[in-house]
Amino acid sequence: MSTELGALLGRAAEELSTDGPLDDLRAVGLRRVVRRRRVQRHTVESVAGVAAAGVVGTAAWFGLDRGVPAPPAHTPSPSVSATPTLTPTPTPTPTPNPSLPPPLTPAPARAGVPDAFVAPPGLLGQTAEGWMLSIYRPQYVPVGGTVDDARADVQEVHLVSPAGEHYALLSLPVDPQVTVLHWDATAERARVGMTSDGHDMTVGWLDLRTGALTTDQPPFDETGTYLTTLPDGNELWTELEKTLLEGAANPGVGVYVVAPGADPRLLVVDPYPLNHAYLDPGSEQIVTETVGWGGLDVTRISDGSTRHISYDRPGVQCFLVGWVDDTSVLVTCNDADGRAIVDGGLPTTVLVDTATSTATVVSRLELGDPFPGISGRGVSAGGTLVFQGAPLTEDATFVDPTTGLYAWAGGTSTLLQSLGDDGGMFWTSVRGSTVYAEVAPTNADRAETITAHDLESGATTVLSGAPAPAEGVGQWLGDSVSWWVAGSSGN
């Protein structure tokens, strides 16, 4: 199988489109998805899960339980007098209750942006793990217009509680488009990317108090790409040569560790730049697929040491699904010669122990079982691997579109969220036992939605819904929201 980027881009085009020629909207959607594979926070998936503790109390303090009646202030009982008197009894003054939250003020309505309250003073400093920072820049096609007329009128910064309550924090100019890359709870600034007039993204900081933007990125060229922030404050970056985008032979893409104020340190060369390296749940090592998909390379971030693990399965290609836990990686394997997945027999799931360098067949998939359609997009939540895929059919191929998000544990997969008939793909993130799933529409004919799935309780919370119809808007487009959930570093 070719390792040229041109071939990989062709594969991506097949993955992300349906039968028929690309119309304008679908072309916009494909370019957006490929761009996000390169420049947004989800290109490296870290699953160093941290439980979202203490958020309920914080939410209640800021009035999220406002449906509960407040206790009445104490009013003294009037005295009973044996003799009538014309002197009026003074009206008792209610005693202030300092435990009540201040009243919340609805924020001005913005078309394409979720309804919100104005962020109360001090809210930023009271956020905790599980709160989300999101930036909305809704793009749309005006009534009677075409994709070439697409525009955005507002750019709003929200804090979102774990219960899905939105608080408007800042209004930013429409240009540049600001993308959230990383944010820590209570922090007064966020790591962001800035894109203007279609140019490559520049990385810097957004001051969440003032809205000021500053540029701060390592000395890469314009194709340097931020991947993630590690728990120790160091960052992972890649540098994609422009020749790769022109279909030249693919020498691989370097993955670098960048300490604050230091020069980038090359960590590993990733042969497949569309997938990129994947960070383990402990944020200590990354795994990359080897050329030809015959094994894995596991690289320790602290010293750059790399250990090669071969699947030792001649004539078989295996594709990375993701980390299951700190030492286990799940892959799916099939006959390397057939385009259809089942040409050489039903595929198998294989668990690779990165500590012992052994690969064990876990199960053989049956028709109808969920199959990971896009390699390397799984995230780990406490030993459960969450991936996107589609039911396996007799004529299924590796380029079939995703239809749902699945949770894999102990060899069994269950459906978490379906894409329905609209198509698209998922961008996922994990905090503790909660999986956050953004639906990114491939066809660019609608905006994204973000849903939280608690794997322990089974609860589902919509954190950001699709925008409602609005006057003058012919069609909402995608690429309208970026977000980061406070908690662990990396994804």
PDB file of C-alpha atoms in Angstrom, residues 310-311 318-325 327-333 348-364 410-411:
ATOM      1  CA  SER A 310       5.822  -6.453  15.138  1.00  0.00           C
ATOM      2  CA  TYR A 311       2.438  -8.102  14.709  1.00  0.00           C
ATOM      3  CA  CYS A 318      -3.356  -4.259  10.969  1.00  0.00           C
ATOM      4  CA  PHE A 319      -4.662  -0.780  11.664  1.00  0.00           C
ATOM      5  CA  LEU A 320      -4.460   1.107  14.928  1.00  0.00           C
ATOM      6  CA  VAL A 321      -7.743   1.770  16.726  1.00  0.00           C
ATOM      7  CA  GLY A 322      -6.363   3.295  19.932  1.00  0.00           C
ATOM      8  CA  TRP A 323      -5.078   2.824  23.469  1.00  0.00           C
ATOM      9  CA  VAL A 324      -7.224   0.699  25.797  1.00  0.00           C
ATOM     10  CA  ASP A 325      -5.151   1.466  28.904  1.00  0.00           C
ATOM     11  CA  THR A 327      -0.006  -0.623  28.290  1.00  0.00           C
ATOM     12  CA  SER A 328      -2.544  -1.999  25.783  1.00  0.00           C
ATOM     13  CA  VAL A 329      -3.342  -0.949  22.216  1.00  0.00           C
ATOM     14  CA  LEU A 330      -6.181  -2.361  20.103  1.00  0.00           C
ATOM     15  CA  VAL A 331      -5.718  -2.980  16.376  1.00  0.00           C
ATOM     16  CA  THR A 332      -7.869  -4.627  13.715  1.00  0.00           C
ATOM     17  CA  CYS A 333      -6.302  -6.984  11.169  1.00  0.00           C
ATOM     18  CA  THR A 348      -9.843  -9.946  13.847  1.00  0.00           C
ATOM     19  CA  THR A 349      -9.296  -7.608  16.771  1.00  0.00           C
ATOM     20  CA  VAL A 350      -5.833  -7.888  18.295  1.00  0.00           C
ATOM     21  CA  LEU A 351      -4.697  -6.557  21.676  1.00  0.00           C
ATOM     22  CA  VAL A 352      -1.058  -5.460  21.707  1.00  0.00           C
ATOM     23  CA  ASP A 353       0.727  -5.413  25.075  1.00  0.00           C
ATOM     24  CA  THR A 354       3.284  -2.621  24.776  1.00  0.00           C
ATOM     25  CA  ALA A 355       5.074  -3.742  27.955  1.00  0.00           C
ATOM     26  CA  THR A 356       5.780  -7.291  26.730  1.00  0.00           C
ATOM     27  CA  SER A 357       5.642  -6.593  22.959  1.00  0.00           C
ATOM     28  CA  THR A 358       3.106  -9.378  22.441  1.00  0.00           C
ATOM     29  CA  ALA A 359      -0.008  -9.402  20.246  1.00  0.00           C
ATOM     30  CA  THR A 360      -3.034 -11.523  21.172  1.00  0.00           C
ATOM     31  CA  VAL A 361      -6.127 -12.139  19.050  1.00  0.00           C
ATOM     32  CA  VAL A 362      -9.140 -11.075  21.110  1.00  0.00           C
ATOM     33  CA  SER A 363     -11.983 -11.908  18.750  1.00  0.00           C
ATOM     34  CA  ARG A 364     -13.004 -12.481  15.152  1.00  0.00           C
ATOM     35  CA  GLY A 410     -13.669  -6.927  26.824  1.00  0.00           C
ATOM     36  CA  GLY A 411     -14.267  -7.745  23.178  1.00  0.00           C
TER      37      GLY A 411
END
